[in-house]
């Protein structure tokens, strides 16, 4: 019986074979990243200042005392974030760090599962091990775990927010987004999606939660005002190290201000035009609109604001997964060249060509984010111009796209006679949007 499992009779298709090959690769990669690489750690330790600040908070000491003249990781969370994270210092540092690594790993795994469900995939599909392997092979997941920061929890918050947003469960979506913003405001641009969808309860809740938590934390903190008088000005500055944003690279390479602002302005215009096309012509295709707009907003945040670090790219997983939609803007090779730039764990530092290697290593993230924004703008712009020439407005998608493969149709069964998939000579039924399957009828205000 045991030996028979080495060649199961269910492996009748290429999909089965690939799935059997990918699962052990994915699982062993996850175990290596969590229990070996992350526990080993690295010279960069994002967790130590967070633990120390939590310990100081619990013992009634000043929290915002970082030396901003050094390049070591600093504690930058607001009082509301300190309040939420403080329990990590109840136990000793080493065990606390291990638990925080595990917390982020579990959060990433839950986000992976939710991402599959959002795009109508199950654990039986090829997508499940392929996505898991890709996530834990990426720089963003590896360094989030190794440096031990909170980005895994932010990814889970983003996934919960997107699902609740599509279901129009506005109160809970606002609570989730508000809690994430109370720790780090990274997901704050997603409020714009709720605003254009007129989900006012969501917006009000997301803004109220961090304000309420700040009110609770204020009398419990020794120096809460120091976050606004000392830490906030530092956050508004552009640093020239570990910073892949356009302003960060401009500082590092000494670009003149007019050139830096010209590049930022040009990219901002491209983003605004792409967002307008999305809203004007795709807002009723909810899954495509929400995931693509979220990707645009977050990529623009990383690229254009004062600080953008490579492992922030974890928050682009929902956007990248939208490639399985038939009208995705990512079904082209330049998009995935861009993804390689900011997701790959490869190092491009060269002993033979040190200057070229250093520039490739430092700029590939910036160029990757920038190329991704340019690709989205070009794809949407080309669709708009082609539709206008053909007189198809307001329908941007060409006719051939209606028969392109889409995850919202059957994904787990082979399309062979006698199977559960498409039969030869038949055409699949019109897909039901994921948002419709997830949501119960509710008012817009939720």
CSV table of N, CA and C in Angstrom, one decimal, residues 134-264:
chain,number,residue,atom,x,y,z
A,134,UNK,N,6.4,30.5,-4.8
A,134,UNK,CA,6.8,31.8,-5.3
A,134,UNK,C,6.9,32.9,-4.2
A,135,UNK,N,5.9,32.8,-3.2
A,135,UNK,CA,5.9,33.8,-2.1
A,135,UNK,C,7.1,33.6,-1.2
A,136,UNK,N,7.4,32.4,-0.9
A,136,UNK,CA,8.5,32.1,0.1
A,136,UNK,C,9.9,32.1,-0.6
A,137,UNK,N,9.9,32.2,-1.9
A,137,UNK,CA,11.2,32.3,-2.6
A,137,UNK,C,11.5,33.8,-2.9
A,138,UNK,N,10.5,34.7,-2.6
A,138,UNK,CA,10.7,36.1,-2.9
A,138,UNK,C,11.5,36.8,-1.8
A,139,UNK,N,12.2,37.9,-2.2
A,139,UNK,CA,12.9,38.7,-1.2
A,139,UNK,C,12.0,39.2,-0.1
A,140,UNK,N,10.8,39.6,-0.5
A,140,UNK,CA,10.0,40.3,0.4
A,140,UNK,C,9.6,39.4,1.6
A,141,UNK,N,9.2,38.2,1.3
A,141,UNK,CA,8.9,37.3,2.4
A,141,UNK,C,10.1,36.8,3.2
A,142,UNK,N,11.2,36.5,2.5
A,142,UNK,CA,12.4,36.1,3.2
A,142,UNK,C,12.9,37.2,4.1
A,143,UNK,N,13.0,38.4,3.7
A,143,UNK,CA,13.6,39.4,4.5
A,143,UNK,C,12.6,39.9,5.6
A,144,UNK,N,11.3,39.8,5.3
A,144,UNK,CA,10.4,40.1,6.4
A,144,UNK,C,10.5,39.2,7.6
A,145,UNK,N,10.8,37.9,7.3
A,145,UNK,CA,11.0,36.9,8.3
A,145,UNK,C,12.3,37.0,9.0
A,146,UNK,N,13.4,37.2,8.1
A,146,UNK,CA,14.7,37.3,8.6
A,146,UNK,C,15.0,38.6,9.5
A,147,UNK,N,14.5,39.7,8.9
A,147,UNK,CA,14.6,40.9,9.7
A,147,UNK,C,13.6,41.0,10.8
A,148,UNK,N,12.6,40.2,10.8
A,148,UNK,CA,11.5,40.1,11.8
A,148,UNK,C,10.8,41.4,12.0
A,149,UNK,N,10.1,41.8,10.9
A,149,UNK,CA,9.2,43.0,11.0
A,149,UNK,C,7.8,42.6,10.8
A,150,UNK,N,6.9,43.6,10.8
A,150,UNK,CA,5.4,43.3,10.9
A,150,UNK,C,4.8,43.2,9.5
A,151,UNK,N,5.5,43.2,8.4
A,151,UNK,CA,4.9,43.2,7.1
A,151,UNK,C,4.0,42.0,6.8
A,152,UNK,N,4.3,40.8,7.4
A,152,UNK,CA,3.4,39.7,7.2
A,152,UNK,C,2.0,39.9,7.7
A,153,UNK,N,2.0,40.5,8.9
A,153,UNK,CA,0.7,40.9,9.4
A,153,UNK,C,0.0,41.9,8.6
A,154,UNK,N,0.7,42.9,8.0
A,154,UNK,CA,0.1,43.9,7.1
A,154,UNK,C,-0.5,43.2,5.9
A,155,UNK,N,0.2,42.2,5.3
A,155,UNK,CA,-0.3,41.5,4.2
A,155,UNK,C,-1.6,40.8,4.5
A,156,UNK,N,-1.7,40.2,5.7
A,156,UNK,CA,-3.0,39.6,6.1
A,156,UNK,C,-4.1,40.6,6.3
A,157,UNK,N,-3.7,41.8,6.8
A,157,UNK,CA,-4.7,42.8,7.0
A,157,UNK,C,-5.2,43.3,5.6
A,158,UNK,N,-4.3,43.4,4.7
A,158,UNK,CA,-4.7,43.8,3.3
A,158,UNK,C,-5.6,42.8,2.7
A,159,UNK,N,-5.4,41.5,2.8
A,159,UNK,CA,-6.2,40.5,2.2
A,159,UNK,C,-7.6,40.5,2.9
A,160,UNK,N,-7.6,40.6,4.2
A,160,UNK,CA,-8.9,40.7,4.9
A,160,UNK,C,-9.7,42.0,4.5
A,161,UNK,N,-9.0,43.1,4.3
A,161,UNK,CA,-9.6,44.3,3.9
A,161,UNK,C,-10.2,44.2,2.5
A,162,UNK,N,-9.5,43.6,1.6
A,162,UNK,CA,-9.9,43.5,0.2
A,162,UNK,C,-11.2,42.6,0.1
A,163,UNK,N,-11.2,41.5,0.8
A,163,UNK,CA,-12.3,40.6,0.8
A,163,UNK,C,-13.5,41.2,1.4
A,164,UNK,N,-13.4,41.9,2.6
A,164,UNK,CA,-14.5,42.5,3.2
A,164,UNK,C,-15.0,43.7,2.4
A,165,UNK,N,-14.1,44.4,1.8
A,165,UNK,CA,-14.4,45.5,0.9
A,165,UNK,C,-15.3,45.0,-0.2
A,166,UNK,N,-14.9,43.9,-0.9
A,166,UNK,CA,-15.7,43.4,-2.0
A,166,UNK,C,-17.1,42.8,-1.5
A,167,UNK,N,-17.1,42.4,-0.3
A,167,UNK,CA,-18.4,41.9,0.3
A,167,UNK,C,-19.2,43.0,0.8
A,168,UNK,N,-18.7,44.2,0.8
A,168,UNK,CA,-19.3,45.4,1.3
A,168,UNK,C,-19.7,45.3,2.8
A,169,UNK,N,-18.8,44.6,3.5
A,169,UNK,CA,-18.9,44.5,5.0
A,169,UNK,C,-18.1,45.6,5.5
A,170,UNK,N,-18.6,46.9,5.4
A,170,UNK,CA,-17.8,48.1,5.6
A,170,UNK,C,-17.3,48.3,7.0
A,171,UNK,N,-18.0,47.9,8.0
A,171,UNK,CA,-17.6,48.2,9.4
A,171,UNK,C,-16.3,47.4,9.7
A,172,UNK,N,-16.4,46.1,9.4
A,172,UNK,CA,-15.2,45.2,9.6
A,172,UNK,C,-14.1,45.5,8.7
A,173,UNK,N,-14.3,45.9,7.5
A,173,UNK,CA,-13.2,46.3,6.6
A,173,UNK,C,-12.5,47.5,7.2
A,174,UNK,N,-13.3,48.5,7.7
A,174,UNK,CA,-12.7,49.7,8.3
A,174,UNK,C,-11.9,49.4,9.5
A,175,UNK,N,-12.4,48.4,10.4
A,175,UNK,CA,-11.7,48.1,11.6
A,175,UNK,C,-10.3,47.5,11.2
A,176,UNK,N,-10.3,46.5,10.2
A,176,UNK,CA,-9.1,45.9,9.8
A,176,UNK,C,-8.1,46.9,9.3
A,177,UNK,N,-8.6,47.8,8.4
A,177,UNK,CA,-7.7,48.8,7.8
A,177,UNK,C,-7.2,49.8,8.9
A,178,UNK,N,-8.1,50.1,9.8
A,178,UNK,CA,-7.7,51.1,10.9
A,178,UNK,C,-6.7,50.5,11.8
A,179,UNK,N,-6.8,49.2,12.1
A,179,UNK,CA,-5.8,48.6,13.0
A,179,UNK,C,-4.4,48.5,12.3
A,180,UNK,N,-4.4,48.3,11.0
A,180,UNK,CA,-3.1,48.3,10.3
A,180,UNK,C,-2.5,49.7,10.3
A,181,UNK,N,-3.4,50.7,10.1
A,181,UNK,CA,-2.9,52.1,10.0
A,181,UNK,C,-2.4,52.5,11.4
A,182,UNK,N,-3.0,51.9,12.5
A,182,UNK,CA,-2.6,52.3,13.8
A,182,UNK,C,-1.1,51.9,14.1
A,183,UNK,N,-0.7,50.9,13.4
A,183,UNK,CA,0.7,50.4,13.5
A,183,UNK,C,1.6,51.1,12.5
A,184,UNK,N,1.2,51.0,11.2
A,184,UNK,CA,2.0,51.6,10.1
A,184,UNK,C,1.0,52.1,9.1
A,185,UNK,N,1.1,53.3,8.6
A,185,UNK,CA,0.1,53.8,7.6
A,185,UNK,C,0.3,53.3,6.2
A,186,UNK,N,1.1,52.2,6.0
A,186,UNK,CA,1.4,51.7,4.6
A,186,UNK,C,0.2,51.5,3.8
A,187,UNK,N,-0.9,51.0,4.4
A,187,UNK,CA,-2.1,50.6,3.6
A,187,UNK,C,-3.1,51.8,3.5
A,188,UNK,N,-2.7,53.0,4.0
A,188,UNK,CA,-3.6,54.1,4.0
A,188,UNK,C,-4.1,54.5,2.6
A,189,UNK,N,-3.3,54.4,1.5
A,189,UNK,CA,-3.8,54.7,0.2
A,189,UNK,C,-5.0,53.9,-0.3
A,190,UNK,N,-5.2,52.7,0.3
A,190,UNK,CA,-6.4,51.9,-0.1
A,190,UNK,C,-7.7,52.6,0.3
A,191,UNK,N,-7.6,53.6,1.2
A,191,UNK,CA,-8.8,54.3,1.6
A,191,UNK,C,-9.4,55.0,0.3
A,192,UNK,N,-8.6,55.3,-0.7
A,192,UNK,CA,-9.1,56.0,-1.9
A,192,UNK,C,-10.1,55.0,-2.6
A,193,UNK,N,-9.8,53.7,-2.6
A,193,UNK,CA,-10.7,52.8,-3.3
A,193,UNK,C,-12.1,52.8,-2.6
A,194,UNK,N,-12.1,52.8,-1.3
A,194,UNK,CA,-13.3,52.9,-0.5
A,194,UNK,C,-14.1,54.2,-0.8
A,195,UNK,N,-13.3,55.3,-0.9
A,195,UNK,CA,-13.9,56.6,-1.2
A,195,UNK,C,-14.6,56.6,-2.6
A,196,UNK,N,-14.0,56.1,-3.6
A,196,UNK,CA,-14.6,56.2,-4.9
A,196,UNK,C,-15.7,55.2,-5.0
A,197,UNK,N,-15.7,54.1,-4.2
A,197,UNK,CA,-16.9,53.2,-4.2
A,197,UNK,C,-18.0,53.6,-3.2
A,198,UNK,N,-17.8,54.8,-2.6
A,198,UNK,CA,-18.7,55.4,-1.7
A,198,UNK,C,-19.1,54.5,-0.5
A,199,UNK,N,-18.1,53.9,0.0
A,199,UNK,CA,-18.3,53.1,1.2
A,199,UNK,C,-17.9,53.9,2.4
A,200,UNK,N,-18.8,54.8,2.8
A,200,UNK,CA,-18.5,55.9,3.8
A,200,UNK,C,-18.2,55.3,5.2
A,201,UNK,N,-19.0,54.3,5.5
A,201,UNK,CA,-18.8,53.7,6.9
A,201,UNK,C,-17.4,53.1,7.0
A,202,UNK,N,-16.9,52.5,5.9
A,202,UNK,CA,-15.6,51.9,6.0
A,202,UNK,C,-14.5,53.0,6.2
A,203,UNK,N,-14.7,54.1,5.5
A,203,UNK,CA,-13.7,55.2,5.6
A,203,UNK,C,-13.7,55.8,7.0
A,204,UNK,N,-14.9,56.1,7.5
A,204,UNK,CA,-15.1,56.7,8.8
A,204,UNK,C,-14.5,55.8,9.9
A,205,UNK,N,-14.7,54.5,9.8
A,205,UNK,CA,-14.2,53.5,10.8
A,205,UNK,C,-12.7,53.4,10.7
A,206,UNK,N,-12.2,53.4,9.5
A,206,UNK,CA,-10.7,53.2,9.3
A,206,UNK,C,-10.0,54.4,9.9
A,207,UNK,N,-10.6,55.6,9.8
A,207,UNK,CA,-10.0,56.8,10.4
A,207,UNK,C,-10.1,56.9,11.9
A,208,UNK,N,-11.3,56.4,12.4
A,208,UNK,CA,-11.6,56.5,13.8
A,208,UNK,C,-10.8,55.5,14.6
A,209,UNK,N,-10.5,54.4,14.1
A,209,UNK,CA,-9.8,53.3,14.9
A,209,UNK,C,-8.4,53.8,15.4
A,210,UNK,N,-7.5,54.3,14.5
A,210,UNK,CA,-6.2,54.8,15.0
A,210,UNK,C,-6.3,56.0,15.9
A,211,UNK,N,-7.3,56.8,15.7
A,211,UNK,CA,-7.5,58.0,16.6
A,211,UNK,C,-7.9,57.6,17.9
A,212,UNK,N,-8.8,56.6,18.0
A,212,UNK,CA,-9.3,56.1,19.3
A,212,UNK,C,-8.1,55.4,20.0
A,213,UNK,N,-7.3,54.6,19.3
A,213,UNK,CA,-6.2,53.9,20.0
A,213,UNK,C,-5.1,54.9,20.4
A,214,UNK,N,-4.9,56.0,19.7
A,214,UNK,CA,-4.0,57.0,20.1
A,214,UNK,C,-4.5,57.6,21.4
A,215,UNK,N,-5.8,57.9,21.5
A,215,UNK,CA,-6.4,58.4,22.7
A,215,UNK,C,-6.2,57.5,23.9
A,216,UNK,N,-6.3,56.2,23.7
A,216,UNK,CA,-6.1,55.3,24.8
A,216,UNK,C,-4.6,55.2,25.2
A,217,UNK,N,-3.7,55.2,24.2
A,217,UNK,CA,-2.3,55.1,24.5
A,217,UNK,C,-1.7,56.3,25.1
A,218,UNK,N,-2.3,57.5,24.8
A,218,UNK,CA,-1.6,58.7,25.2
A,218,UNK,C,-1.4,58.8,26.7
A,219,UNK,N,-2.4,58.6,27.6
A,219,UNK,CA,-2.1,58.7,29.0
A,219,UNK,C,-1.3,57.5,29.6
A,220,UNK,N,-1.1,56.5,28.8
A,220,UNK,CA,-0.3,55.3,29.3
A,220,UNK,C,1.1,55.4,28.9
A,221,UNK,N,1.5,56.4,28.0
A,221,UNK,CA,2.8,56.6,27.5
A,221,UNK,C,3.6,57.6,28.3
A,222,UNK,N,4.9,57.5,28.3
A,222,UNK,CA,5.7,58.5,29.0
A,222,UNK,C,6.0,59.7,28.2
A,223,UNK,N,6.1,59.5,26.9
A,223,UNK,CA,6.5,60.6,26.0
A,223,UNK,C,5.7,60.5,24.6
A,224,UNK,N,4.4,60.4,24.6
A,224,UNK,CA,3.7,60.3,23.3
A,224,UNK,C,3.9,61.5,22.4
A,225,UNK,N,4.0,62.7,23.0
A,225,UNK,CA,4.2,63.9,22.2
A,225,UNK,C,5.5,63.9,21.4
A,226,UNK,N,6.5,63.1,21.9
A,226,UNK,CA,7.8,63.0,21.2
A,226,UNK,C,7.6,62.4,19.8
A,227,UNK,N,6.6,61.5,19.6
A,227,UNK,CA,6.4,60.9,18.3
A,227,UNK,C,6.1,62.0,17.3
A,228,UNK,N,5.3,63.0,17.6
A,228,UNK,CA,4.9,64.1,16.7
A,228,UNK,C,6.0,65.2,16.6
A,229,UNK,N,6.7,65.4,17.7
A,229,UNK,CA,7.7,66.5,17.7
A,229,UNK,C,9.1,66.0,17.2
A,230,UNK,N,9.4,64.7,17.4
A,230,UNK,CA,10.7,64.2,17.1
A,230,UNK,C,10.7,63.2,16.0
A,231,UNK,N,9.8,62.2,16.1
A,231,UNK,CA,9.9,61.1,15.1
A,231,UNK,C,9.2,61.5,13.8
A,232,UNK,N,8.1,62.2,13.8
A,232,UNK,CA,7.4,62.6,12.6
A,232,UNK,C,8.3,63.4,11.7
A,233,UNK,N,9.0,64.4,12.1
A,233,UNK,CA,9.9,65.2,11.2
A,233,UNK,C,10.9,64.3,10.6
A,234,UNK,N,11.4,63.3,11.3
A,234,UNK,CA,12.4,62.4,10.7
A,234,UNK,C,11.7,61.5,9.6
A,235,UNK,N,10.4,61.1,9.8
A,235,UNK,CA,9.7,60.3,8.8
A,235,UNK,C,9.5,61.1,7.6
A,236,UNK,N,9.4,62.4,7.7
A,236,UNK,CA,9.1,63.3,6.5
A,236,UNK,C,10.4,63.5,5.7
A,237,UNK,N,11.5,63.2,6.3
A,237,UNK,CA,12.8,63.4,5.5
A,237,UNK,C,13.0,62.3,4.6
A,238,UNK,N,13.9,62.5,3.6
A,238,UNK,CA,14.3,61.5,2.7
A,238,UNK,C,15.7,61.0,3.0
A,239,UNK,N,15.9,59.8,3.4
A,239,UNK,CA,17.2,59.3,3.7
A,239,UNK,C,17.9,58.7,2.5
A,240,UNK,N,19.2,58.7,2.5
A,240,UNK,CA,19.9,58.2,1.3
A,240,UNK,C,20.5,56.8,1.5
A,241,UNK,N,19.9,56.0,2.4
A,241,UNK,CA,20.4,54.6,2.6
A,241,UNK,C,19.2,53.7,2.8
A,242,UNK,N,19.3,52.5,2.3
A,242,UNK,CA,18.2,51.5,2.4
A,242,UNK,C,16.9,52.2,1.9
A,243,UNK,N,16.9,52.9,0.8
A,243,UNK,CA,15.7,53.6,0.3
A,243,UNK,C,15.7,53.5,-1.2
A,244,UNK,N,14.7,52.8,-1.7
A,244,UNK,CA,14.6,52.6,-3.1
A,244,UNK,C,13.6,53.5,-3.8
A,245,UNK,N,13.0,54.4,-3.1
A,245,UNK,CA,12.1,55.4,-3.7
A,245,UNK,C,12.9,56.3,-4.7
A,246,UNK,N,12.2,57.0,-5.5
A,246,UNK,CA,12.8,58.0,-6.4
A,246,UNK,C,13.6,59.1,-5.6
A,247,UNK,N,13.0,59.7,-4.6
A,247,UNK,CA,13.7,60.7,-3.8
A,247,UNK,C,14.9,60.0,-3.1
A,248,UNK,N,14.8,58.8,-2.6
A,248,UNK,CA,15.9,58.1,-1.9
A,248,UNK,C,17.1,58.0,-2.9
A,249,UNK,N,16.9,57.5,-4.1
A,249,UNK,CA,18.0,57.3,-5.0
A,249,UNK,C,18.5,58.6,-5.5
A,250,UNK,N,17.6,59.6,-5.6
A,250,UNK,CA,18.1,61.0,-6.0
A,250,UNK,C,19.1,61.5,-4.9
A,251,UNK,N,18.8,61.3,-3.6
A,251,UNK,CA,19.7,61.7,-2.6
A,251,UNK,C,21.0,60.9,-2.7
A,252,UNK,N,20.9,59.6,-2.9
A,252,UNK,CA,22.1,58.8,-2.9
A,252,UNK,C,23.0,59.1,-4.1
A,253,UNK,N,22.4,59.4,-5.3
A,253,UNK,CA,23.2,59.6,-6.5
A,253,UNK,C,23.5,61.1,-6.7
A,254,UNK,N,22.9,62.0,-5.9
A,254,UNK,CA,23.1,63.4,-6.0
A,254,UNK,C,22.4,64.0,-7.2
A,255,UNK,N,21.2,63.6,-7.5
A,255,UNK,CA,20.5,64.2,-8.6
A,255,UNK,C,20.0,65.6,-8.3
A,256,UNK,N,20.0,66.5,-9.2
A,256,UNK,CA,19.5,67.9,-9.0
A,256,UNK,C,18.0,67.8,-8.6
A,257,UNK,N,17.5,68.7,-7.8
A,257,UNK,CA,16.1,68.6,-7.3
A,257,UNK,C,15.1,68.7,-8.5
A,258,UNK,N,15.4,69.5,-9.6
A,258,UNK,CA,14.5,69.7,-10.7
A,258,UNK,C,14.3,68.3,-11.4
A,259,UNK,N,15.4,67.5,-11.5
A,259,UNK,CA,15.3,66.2,-12.2
A,259,UNK,C,14.5,65.3,-11.4
A,260,UNK,N,14.7,65.2,-10.1
A,260,UNK,CA,14.0,64.3,-9.2
A,260,UNK,C,12.5,64.7,-9.2
A,261,UNK,N,12.2,65.9,-9.1
A,261,UNK,CA,10.7,66.3,-9.1
A,261,UNK,C,10.1,66.1,-10.4
A,262,UNK,N,10.9,66.3,-11.5
A,262,UNK,CA,10.4,66.0,-12.8
A,262,UNK,C,10.0,64.5,-13.0
A,263,UNK,N,10.9,63.6,-12.5
A,263,UNK,CA,10.6,62.2,-12.6
A,263,UNK,C,9.4,61.8,-11.8
A,264,UNK,N,9.4,62.4,-10.5
A,264,UNK,CA,8.2,62.1,-9.7
A,264,UNK,C,6.9,62.6,-10.3
